[in-house]
Tab-separated table of C-alpha atoms and ligand atoms in Angstrom:
chain	number	residue	atom	x	y	z
A	1	MET	CA	23.582	33.913	7.564
A	2	GLY	CA	22.664	30.262	7.677
A	3	ILE	CA	23.494	26.982	5.919
A	4	VAL	CA	20.749	25.233	3.830
A	5	VAL	CA	21.073	21.812	2.184
A	6	GLN	CA	18.638	21.228	-0.615
A	7	LYS	CA	18.232	17.726	-2.043
A	8	PHE	CA	16.453	17.157	-5.386
A	9	GLY	CA	15.328	13.654	-6.248
A	10	GLY	CA	15.335	12.118	-9.776
A	11	THR	CA	11.897	13.373	-10.785
A	12	SER	CA	12.742	16.908	-9.789
A	13	VAL	CA	15.748	17.128	-12.084
A	14	ALA	CA	14.401	14.894	-14.865
A	15	ASP	CA	14.698	17.478	-17.666
A	16	ALA	CA	16.272	20.944	-18.411
A	17	VAL	CA	13.011	22.823	-17.236
A	18	LYS	CA	13.130	21.014	-13.926
A	19	ILE	CA	16.874	21.404	-13.473
A	20	ARG	CA	16.450	25.170	-13.960
A	21	LYS	CA	13.608	25.218	-11.512
A	22	ALA	CA	15.660	23.407	-8.845
A	23	ALA	CA	18.604	25.740	-9.607
A	24	GLN	CA	16.257	28.703	-9.037
A	25	ARG	CA	15.225	27.395	-5.675
A	26	ALA	CA	18.837	27.198	-4.612
A	27	ILE	CA	19.594	30.650	-5.956
A	28	ASP	CA	16.628	32.040	-4.088
A	29	ALA	CA	17.978	30.542	-0.864
A	30	ALA	CA	21.460	31.955	-1.562
A	31	LYS	CA	19.904	35.472	-2.305
A	32	LYS	CA	18.354	35.394	1.113
A	33	GLY	CA	21.947	35.224	2.532
A	34	ASN	CA	22.305	31.526	3.058
A	35	ASN	CA	25.253	29.347	2.116
A	36	VAL	CA	23.639	26.640	-0.054
A	37	VAL	CA	24.576	23.032	-0.775
A	38	VAL	CA	22.491	21.214	-3.391
A	39	VAL	CA	22.502	17.387	-3.315
A	40	ALA	CA	21.166	15.789	-6.526
A	41	SER	CA	20.017	12.372	-7.639
A	42	ALA	CA	20.308	10.909	-11.088
A	43	ARG	CA	17.827	12.223	-13.563
A	44	GLY	CA	14.491	10.426	-13.921
A	45	LYS	CA	15.136	6.784	-14.399
A	46	GLN	CA	18.867	7.075	-15.255
A	47	THR	CA	19.988	4.651	-12.463
A	48	ASP	CA	17.594	2.043	-13.792
A	49	HIS	CA	18.849	2.588	-17.341
A	50	LEU	CA	22.529	2.222	-16.278
A	51	ILE	CA	21.663	-1.033	-14.377
A	52	ALA	CA	19.859	-2.319	-17.535
A	53	ASP	CA	23.007	-1.451	-19.640
A	54	ALA	CA	25.178	-3.437	-17.321
A	55	MET	CA	22.861	-6.472	-17.200
A	56	GLU	CA	22.873	-6.586	-20.990
A	57	LEU	CA	26.620	-7.210	-20.793
A	58	ASN	CA	26.848	-9.379	-17.753
A	59	SER	CA	24.055	-10.652	-15.445
A	60	ASN	CA	26.402	-10.821	-12.611
A	61	PRO	CA	28.530	-7.655	-12.788
A	62	PRO	CA	31.249	-6.966	-10.255
A	63	ARG	CA	30.002	-4.691	-7.571
A	64	ARG	CA	32.826	-2.259	-7.722
A	65	GLU	CA	32.192	-1.654	-11.393
A	66	MET	CA	28.484	-1.170	-10.763
A	67	ASP	CA	29.227	1.537	-8.204
A	68	GLN	CA	31.717	3.116	-10.556
A	69	LEU	CA	28.869	3.089	-13.313
A	70	LEU	CA	25.902	4.069	-11.203
A	71	SER	CA	27.738	7.099	-9.666
A	72	THR	CA	27.900	8.703	-13.069
A	73	GLY	CA	24.064	9.258	-13.105
A	74	GLU	CA	24.448	11.711	-10.260
A	75	GLN	CA	27.554	13.241	-11.731
A	76	GLN	CA	25.674	14.167	-14.873
A	77	THR	CA	22.972	15.873	-12.914
A	78	VAL	CA	25.266	17.945	-10.803
A	79	SER	CA	27.376	19.298	-13.598
A	80	LEU	CA	24.276	20.065	-15.647
A	81	MET	CA	22.872	22.018	-12.602
A	82	ALA	CA	26.119	23.932	-12.314
A	83	ILE	CA	26.095	24.765	-15.993
A	84	ALA	CA	22.462	25.876	-15.561
A	85	MET	CA	23.353	28.168	-12.561
A	86	HIS	CA	26.143	29.748	-14.423
A	87	GLY	CA	23.746	30.514	-17.328
A	88	MET	CA	21.550	32.082	-14.580
A	89	GLY	CA	24.357	34.279	-13.323
A	90	GLN	CA	25.064	32.367	-10.249
A	91	LYS	CA	28.498	31.096	-9.092
A	92	ALA	CA	28.447	27.387	-8.534
A	93	VAL	CA	30.641	24.417	-8.473
A	94	SER	CA	29.754	20.734	-8.845
A	95	MET	CA	31.444	17.974	-6.940
A	96	THR	CA	31.514	14.130	-6.820
A	97	GLY	CA	31.259	12.373	-3.575
A	98	GLY	CA	35.029	11.678	-3.741
A	99	GLN	CA	35.806	15.403	-4.415
A	100	ILE	CA	34.045	16.539	-1.305
A	101	GLY	CA	35.616	13.818	0.710
A	102	MET	CA	32.497	11.837	1.520
A	103	ARG	CA	34.451	8.816	3.035
A	104	THR	CA	32.630	5.493	3.153
A	105	ASP	CA	33.488	1.848	3.982
A	106	SER	CA	34.157	-0.400	1.066
A	107	VAL	CA	30.964	-2.344	0.924
A	108	PHE	CA	30.017	-1.684	-2.609
A	109	SER	CA	26.371	-1.039	-3.417
A	110	LYS	CA	25.561	-0.421	0.295
A	111	ALA	CA	28.413	1.583	1.598
A	112	ARG	CA	28.070	3.402	4.924
A	113	ILE	CA	29.436	6.947	5.397
A	114	GLN	CA	32.328	7.235	7.859
A	115	SER	CA	33.244	10.961	7.629
A	116	ILE	CA	32.774	14.107	5.510
A	117	ASP	CA	35.401	16.823	5.005
A	118	ALA	CA	33.335	19.889	5.782
A	119	LYS	CA	36.364	22.136	5.083
A	120	LYS	CA	36.187	21.567	1.417
A	121	ILE	CA	32.601	22.836	1.269
A	122	HIS	CA	33.433	25.841	3.471
A	123	ALA	CA	36.273	26.777	1.127
A	124	GLU	CA	33.764	26.833	-1.749
A	125	PHE	CA	31.296	28.940	0.268
A	126	ASP	CA	34.154	31.378	0.879
A	127	LYS	CA	34.503	31.811	-2.954
A	128	GLY	CA	30.759	32.589	-3.073
A	129	ASN	CA	29.804	29.319	-4.680
A	130	ILE	CA	26.658	27.211	-4.401
A	131	VAL	CA	28.120	23.769	-3.971
A	132	ILE	CA	26.276	21.106	-5.950
A	133	VAL	CA	27.119	17.553	-4.617
A	134	ALA	CA	26.474	14.249	-6.393
A	135	GLY	CA	24.282	12.222	-4.047
A	136	PHE	CA	24.289	8.485	-3.419
A	137	GLN	CA	28.018	8.162	-3.704
A	138	GLY	CA	31.285	8.274	-1.706
A	139	ILE	CA	34.865	7.084	-1.787
A	140	ASP	CA	36.552	4.471	0.181
A	141	GLU	CA	39.963	4.655	1.784
A	142	ASN	CA	41.604	3.133	-1.434
A	143	GLY	CA	40.015	5.773	-3.680
A	144	ASN	CA	37.243	3.420	-5.060
A	145	THR	CA	33.920	4.996	-5.842
A	146	THR	CA	31.131	3.518	-3.702
A	147	THR	CA	27.364	3.969	-3.547
A	148	LEU	CA	25.024	4.012	-0.580
A	149	GLY	CA	22.130	1.826	-1.812
A	150	ARG	CA	19.073	2.757	-3.825
A	151	GLY	CA	17.592	5.958	-2.690
A	152	GLY	CA	20.821	6.922	-0.961
A	153	SER	CA	20.783	10.500	-2.039
A	154	ASP	CA	18.679	11.314	0.867
A	155	THR	CA	21.329	10.006	3.175
A	156	SER	CA	24.008	11.989	1.417
A	157	ALA	CA	21.888	15.136	1.969
A	158	VAL	CA	21.182	14.523	5.653
A	159	ALA	CA	24.746	13.549	6.349
A	160	LEU	CA	26.038	16.671	4.685
A	161	ALA	CA	23.622	18.774	6.605
A	162	ALA	CA	24.820	17.124	9.807
A	163	ALA	CA	28.452	17.657	8.941
A	164	LEU	CA	27.889	21.317	8.136
A	165	LYS	CA	25.508	21.783	10.995
A	166	ALA	CA	23.027	23.167	8.507
A	167	ASP	CA	19.913	24.894	9.775
A	168	VAL	CA	17.715	22.692	7.709
A	169	CYS	CA	17.875	19.819	5.135
A	170	GLU	CA	15.109	20.327	2.527
A	171	ILE	CA	14.162	17.267	0.624
A	172	TYR	CA	12.463	18.297	-2.640
A	173	THR	CA	10.344	15.702	-4.180
A	174	ASP	CA	7.286	15.153	-6.358
A	175	VAL	CA	4.897	14.873	-3.323
A	176	ASP	CA	4.262	17.939	-1.225
A	177	GLY	CA	5.078	16.260	2.113
A	178	ILE	CA	4.230	13.191	4.294
A	179	TYR	CA	0.729	12.100	4.489
A	180	THR	CA	-1.201	10.417	7.264
A	181	ALA	CA	-1.774	7.492	4.881
A	182	ASP	CA	-1.299	6.665	1.188
A	183	PRO	CA	-3.623	9.231	-0.504
A	184	ARG	CA	-4.129	6.709	-3.461
A	185	VAL	CA	-5.952	4.422	-1.042
A	186	TYR	CA	-7.269	6.731	1.600
A	187	LYS	CA	-8.401	9.724	-0.432
A	188	LYS	CA	-9.057	11.817	2.658
A	189	ALA	CA	-5.524	11.521	3.880
A	190	ILE	CA	-3.939	14.914	4.816
A	191	LYS	CA	-0.378	16.252	4.969
A	192	MET	CA	1.294	16.143	8.459
A	193	LYS	CA	2.879	19.414	9.499
A	194	GLN	CA	5.403	17.600	11.682
A	195	ILE	CA	6.395	14.058	12.504
A	196	SER	CA	9.099	12.571	14.737
A	197	TYR	CA	12.172	10.577	13.537
A	198	ASP	CA	11.042	7.522	15.404
A	199	GLU	CA	7.572	7.610	13.764
A	200	ILE	CA	8.974	8.095	10.326
A	201	LEU	CA	11.478	5.228	10.804
A	202	GLU	CA	8.576	2.969	11.718
A	203	LEU	CA	6.529	4.272	8.695
A	204	ALA	CA	9.556	3.869	6.371
A	205	SER	CA	10.345	0.286	7.470
A	206	LEU	CA	6.634	-0.361	7.003
A	207	GLY	CA	6.954	0.452	3.340
A	208	ALA	CA	5.643	4.008	3.384
A	209	GLY	CA	8.551	4.709	1.006
A	210	VAL	CA	9.030	8.297	1.940
A	211	MET	CA	12.773	8.498	2.494
A	212	HIS	CA	15.758	6.335	2.631
A	213	GLY	CA	15.652	4.852	6.179
A	214	ARG	CA	19.258	5.488	6.975
A	215	SER	CA	18.903	9.199	6.232
A	216	ILE	CA	16.270	9.376	9.089
A	217	GLU	CA	18.687	7.520	11.421
A	218	PHE	CA	21.383	9.987	10.503
A	219	GLY	CA	18.955	12.918	11.158
A	220	LYS	CA	17.984	11.610	14.514
A	221	LYS	CA	21.597	10.858	15.556
A	222	TYR	CA	22.939	14.309	14.560
A	223	ASP	CA	19.709	16.348	15.228
A	224	VAL	CA	19.138	17.584	11.548
A	225	THR	CA	15.783	19.084	10.951
A	226	ILE	CA	14.459	17.546	7.756
A	227	HIS	CA	11.814	19.286	5.586
A	228	VAL	CA	10.109	17.181	3.012
A	229	ARG	CA	8.518	19.350	0.411
A	230	SER	CA	7.333	19.794	-3.191
A	231	SER	CA	9.720	20.798	-5.834
A	232	LEU	CA	6.816	21.971	-7.988
A	233	VAL	CA	4.830	24.338	-5.620
A	234	ASP	CA	6.145	26.626	-3.020
A	235	ILE	CA	4.326	25.492	0.028
A	236	GLU	CA	5.416	24.226	3.393
A	237	GLY	CA	5.747	20.436	3.460
A	238	THR	CA	6.292	18.139	6.427
A	239	LEU	CA	9.059	18.627	9.055
A	240	ILE	CA	10.809	15.621	10.533
A	241	THR	CA	12.194	16.505	13.919
A	242	HIS	CA	12.778	15.171	17.482
A	243	GLU	CA	9.753	14.455	19.436
A	244	VAL	CA	8.167	17.586	20.830
A	245	PRO	CA	5.706	17.496	23.739
A	246	GLN	CA	2.571	18.232	21.652
A	247	MET	CA	3.208	14.962	19.672
A	248	GLU	CA	2.460	12.977	22.772
A	249	GLY	CA	-1.100	14.247	22.585
A	250	ILE	CA	-1.637	12.602	19.160
A	251	LEU	CA	-2.699	9.002	19.411
A	252	VAL	CA	-1.803	7.948	15.874
A	253	SER	CA	0.139	9.963	13.369
A	254	GLY	CA	0.026	7.736	10.379
A	255	ALA	CA	-1.268	4.373	9.054
A	256	THR	CA	0.180	2.056	6.357
A	257	SER	CA	-0.731	-0.944	4.400
A	258	GLN	CA	2.063	-3.225	3.248
A	259	LYS	CA	1.322	-5.988	0.700
A	260	ASN	CA	4.501	-7.689	-0.553
A	261	LEU	CA	4.620	-9.934	2.482
A	262	ALA	CA	4.513	-13.634	3.257
A	263	LYS	CA	4.031	-15.398	6.545
A	264	ILE	CA	5.823	-18.666	7.407
A	265	GLY	CA	4.473	-20.572	10.318
A	266	LEU	CA	5.942	-23.575	12.148
A	267	ILE	CA	3.249	-25.433	14.063
A	268	GLY	CA	4.233	-27.701	16.949
A	269	VAL	CA	7.931	-26.802	16.938
A	270	GLU	CA	9.941	-28.316	19.759
A	271	ASN	CA	9.944	-26.157	22.855
A	272	THR	CA	13.602	-26.435	23.904
A	273	PRO	CA	16.382	-23.962	24.462
A	274	GLY	CA	18.154	-22.991	21.301
A	275	THR	CA	15.423	-23.868	18.847
A	276	ALA	CA	14.619	-20.249	17.809
A	277	ALA	CA	18.330	-19.326	17.821
A	278	LYS	CA	19.011	-22.124	15.480
A	279	ILE	CA	16.123	-21.230	13.084
A	280	PHE	CA	16.955	-17.476	12.917
A	281	ALA	CA	20.720	-18.036	12.700
A	282	HIS	CA	20.036	-20.187	9.690
A	283	LEU	CA	17.794	-17.571	8.164
A	284	ALA	CA	20.289	-14.860	8.783
A	285	GLY	CA	22.919	-17.094	7.174
A	286	ALA	CA	20.662	-17.268	4.076
A	287	LYS	CA	20.437	-13.432	4.233
A	288	VAL	CA	16.732	-13.531	4.757
A	289	SER	CA	15.537	-10.296	6.398
A	290	VAL	CA	12.848	-11.208	8.896
A	291	ASN	CA	10.146	-8.736	9.920
A	292	ASP	CA	7.752	-9.641	12.711
A	293	ILE	CA	8.257	-12.852	14.801
A	294	ILE	CA	5.597	-14.411	16.878
A	295	GLN	CA	6.091	-17.348	19.137
A	296	THR	CA	3.656	-18.821	21.600
A	297	GLU	CA	4.006	-21.894	23.848
A	298	VAL	CA	1.206	-24.419	23.331
A	299	SER	CA	2.539	-26.939	25.881
A	300	LYS	CA	5.670	-27.844	27.852
A	301	GLU	CA	6.876	-29.665	24.670
A	302	LYS	CA	5.629	-27.647	21.773
A	303	ALA	CA	5.297	-24.045	20.531
A	304	ASN	CA	3.990	-22.299	17.522
A	305	LEU	CA	6.382	-19.993	15.658
A	306	SER	CA	5.658	-17.672	12.819
A	307	PHE	CA	7.357	-14.788	11.106
A	308	THR	CA	6.906	-12.512	8.023
A	309	VAL	CA	9.357	-11.841	5.313
A	310	GLY	CA	9.219	-9.732	2.167
A	311	ASN	CA	7.953	-11.666	-0.901
A	312	SER	CA	11.449	-11.270	-2.516
A	313	ASP	CA	12.934	-13.254	0.413
A	314	LEU	CA	10.214	-15.980	0.572
A	315	LEU	CA	12.023	-18.410	-1.620
A	316	ASP	CA	15.283	-18.191	0.343
A	317	ALA	CA	13.281	-18.499	3.653
A	318	LYS	CA	11.543	-21.578	2.431
A	319	THR	CA	14.746	-23.223	1.410
A	320	ALA	CA	16.465	-22.325	4.629
A	321	ILE	CA	13.632	-23.725	6.657
A	322	GLU	CA	13.628	-26.897	4.615
A	323	GLU	CA	17.329	-27.371	5.213
A	324	LEU	CA	16.506	-27.424	8.998
A	325	LYS	CA	14.176	-30.366	8.569
A	326	SER	CA	16.697	-32.845	10.026
A	327	SER	CA	17.894	-30.872	12.921
A	328	ILE	CA	14.526	-29.262	14.211
A	329	LYS	CA	11.380	-31.066	14.834
A	330	TYR	CA	8.019	-29.537	14.001
A	331	ASP	CA	4.572	-30.929	13.077
A	332	LYS	CA	3.631	-28.734	10.205
A	333	ILE	CA	4.759	-25.787	8.182
A	334	PHE	CA	2.369	-23.361	6.562
A	335	ILE	CA	3.027	-20.384	4.253
A	336	ARG	CA	0.574	-17.526	3.519
A	337	GLU	CA	1.367	-15.288	0.592
A	338	ASP	CA	-2.080	-13.587	0.413
A	339	ILE	CA	-1.565	-11.286	3.426
A	340	ALA	CA	-1.188	-7.557	4.013
A	341	GLU	CA	-0.028	-5.834	7.103
A	342	ILE	CA	-2.095	-2.811	8.310
A	343	SER	CA	-0.226	-0.732	10.888
A	344	VAL	CA	-0.733	2.462	12.902
A	345	VAL	CA	2.220	4.479	14.214
A	346	GLY	CA	2.268	7.222	16.875
A	347	VAL	CA	4.518	8.296	19.826
A	348	GLY	CA	1.357	9.161	21.626
A	349	MET	CA	0.745	5.454	22.150
A	350	ARG	CA	3.336	5.412	24.857
A	351	SER	CA	1.164	7.502	27.090
A	352	HIS	CA	-2.358	6.615	26.041
A	353	TYR	CA	-4.383	3.472	26.411
A	354	GLY	CA	-7.143	2.212	24.235
A	355	VAL	CA	-5.241	2.514	20.870
A	356	ALA	CA	-5.227	-1.200	20.229
A	357	ASN	CA	-8.835	-1.751	21.007
A	358	LYS	CA	-9.768	1.131	18.742
A	359	MET	CA	-7.900	-0.395	15.895
A	360	PHE	CA	-9.307	-3.874	16.394
A	361	ASP	CA	-12.856	-2.445	16.750
A	362	ALA	CA	-12.461	-0.565	13.498
A	363	LEU	CA	-11.385	-3.709	11.752
A	364	ALA	CA	-14.204	-5.698	13.226
A	365	LYS	CA	-16.773	-3.180	12.163
A	366	ALA	CA	-15.329	-3.359	8.608
A	367	LYS	CA	-15.660	-7.222	8.787
A	368	VAL	CA	-11.906	-7.691	8.406
A	369	ASN	CA	-10.525	-10.730	10.120
A	370	ILE	CA	-7.241	-10.378	11.957
A	371	ASP	CA	-4.745	-13.206	11.361
A	372	SER	CA	-2.103	-12.029	13.900
A	373	ILE	CA	-1.038	-8.952	15.770
A	374	THR	CA	2.383	-7.472	16.654
A	375	THR	CA	3.250	-4.316	18.404
A	376	SER	CA	6.179	-2.126	19.318
A	377	GLU	CA	6.086	0.831	21.810
A	378	ILE	CA	4.813	3.166	19.045
A	379	ARG	CA	3.246	0.752	16.462
A	380	ILE	CA	0.437	-1.849	16.209
A	381	SER	CA	0.277	-4.046	13.218
A	382	CYS	CA	-2.350	-6.507	12.089
A	383	ILE	CA	-1.974	-9.158	9.412
A	384	VAL	CA	-5.128	-9.288	7.371
A	385	ASP	CA	-6.221	-10.970	4.095
A	386	GLU	CA	-4.592	-9.146	1.128
A	387	ASP	CA	-7.844	-8.606	-0.698
A	388	GLN	CA	-9.111	-6.685	2.363
A	389	ALA	CA	-6.073	-4.388	2.586
A	390	GLU	CA	-7.779	-1.307	1.250
A	391	THR	CA	-11.014	-1.782	3.298
A	392	ALA	CA	-8.947	-2.299	6.442
A	393	LEU	CA	-6.695	0.717	5.904
A	394	ILE	CA	-9.712	2.993	5.243
A	395	ALA	CA	-11.507	1.679	8.276
A	396	VAL	CA	-8.547	2.311	10.539
A	397	CYS	CA	-7.854	5.703	9.108
A	398	ASP	CA	-11.425	6.773	9.725
A	399	ALA	CA	-11.331	5.509	13.309
A	400	PHE	CA	-8.315	7.507	14.075
A	401	GLU	CA	-9.565	10.579	12.132
A	402	LEU	CA	-6.466	10.676	9.959
A	403	ASP	CA	-8.476	12.877	7.588
A	404	LYS	CA	-8.232	15.803	10.103
A	405	PRO	CA	-5.310	17.805	11.419
A	406	ALA	CA	-4.079	16.347	14.675
A	407	GLU	CA	-5.349	19.176	16.798
A	408	LYS	CA	-8.947	18.747	15.442
A	409	ARG	CA	-9.242	15.063	16.247
A	410	SER	CA	-11.658	13.992	18.939
A	411	LYS	CA	-9.057	11.404	20.226
B	501	LIG	N1	19.989	7.513	-8.162
B	501	LIG	C1	19.849	6.536	-7.012
B	501	LIG	C2	18.698	5.735	-7.058
B	501	LIG	O1	18.044	5.815	-8.002
B	501	LIG	C3	19.966	7.280	-5.667
B	501	LIG	C4	18.837	8.206	-5.414
B	501	LIG	O2	18.103	8.487	-6.161
B	501	LIG	O3	18.655	8.612	-4.177
B	501	LIG	O4	18.453	4.887	-6.222
B	502	MG	MG1	14.239	8.752	-3.129
């Protein structure tokens, strides 16, 4: 007998029909002899509605009260799901984050999980219950309700799977798995059978929007097999696992295009020890989250420095740089908002050459100009003009044959 954690996102529990369908999946897994934990998100757009309700009353609501409020969205879902299961003849019990002992720190709205009391869940298994846990929430040492950040139910589910040493953490969603690229742009994209934690972490940070980034970090740390699959149709989705040897043979697993970006460049910035430290300390102080940084020396005295930020951080970044005017010398500042970042990701890059040139060649053939390039061990990213983002992504996907299953690509 195994332990299965099943997480249902907001769209998969949006109404009574869907809640019943989700409940049936959990019941089926229990009938196969498994102990089952269901983790559920708030129904549909409930979290957004609750935020709107709060904003109508106070545009700067206390964070503690927001967590107290937002946690109720998930609590509605789990009790409704338990009610549904009882109606379907299945023993089930719903629990809040606090009730299952999901202990977090006290950073409201982005709390981090510290520990989970697996004994409470085992006690419910012993009574024959499916345990339905409210995702996205926990409790701090003073008994305050906390939340884990938007999309945090994924992290609740993977953390529970880790604590229970579950066989699998199934993430049920409205897509049937993870695709080699966004199928809305690259129509020929196909579903991946398997992908590594490291690759999905790169893809998530690049805006692929598949899962809450921290849930993958949890999965990697505690070795939880994650299965992203459809709540509508009963087909295999995509497995997120540790790297396995055959992944090395795949040059590129996926490609992304990210648009909501801006690039800030400082031309001719003084080339002395401590300049970059000062700039990025100041940006960090302004809570600007910086993506790719490029610096090159142009002479003994001067360097060019540029970095990208999300559009939502651009204003803060601009202000922060302006504040440095008196303490840091530079010739010119330029800002580009009309950019997109095209990236390819694959653990196979570690052991193969020629990936970068294949990407650049594909962009050249598609007449896409590359503004700048950054790389990590398993990723290559090019900044291109925003209005060429689609052309660029399609060209790169075609070059790496992301329309074919990994084993059928010519390499
Ligand atoms: N309900 C929360 C949100 O909308 C958490 C989640 O869905 O994972 O962000
Ligand atoms: Mg989600």
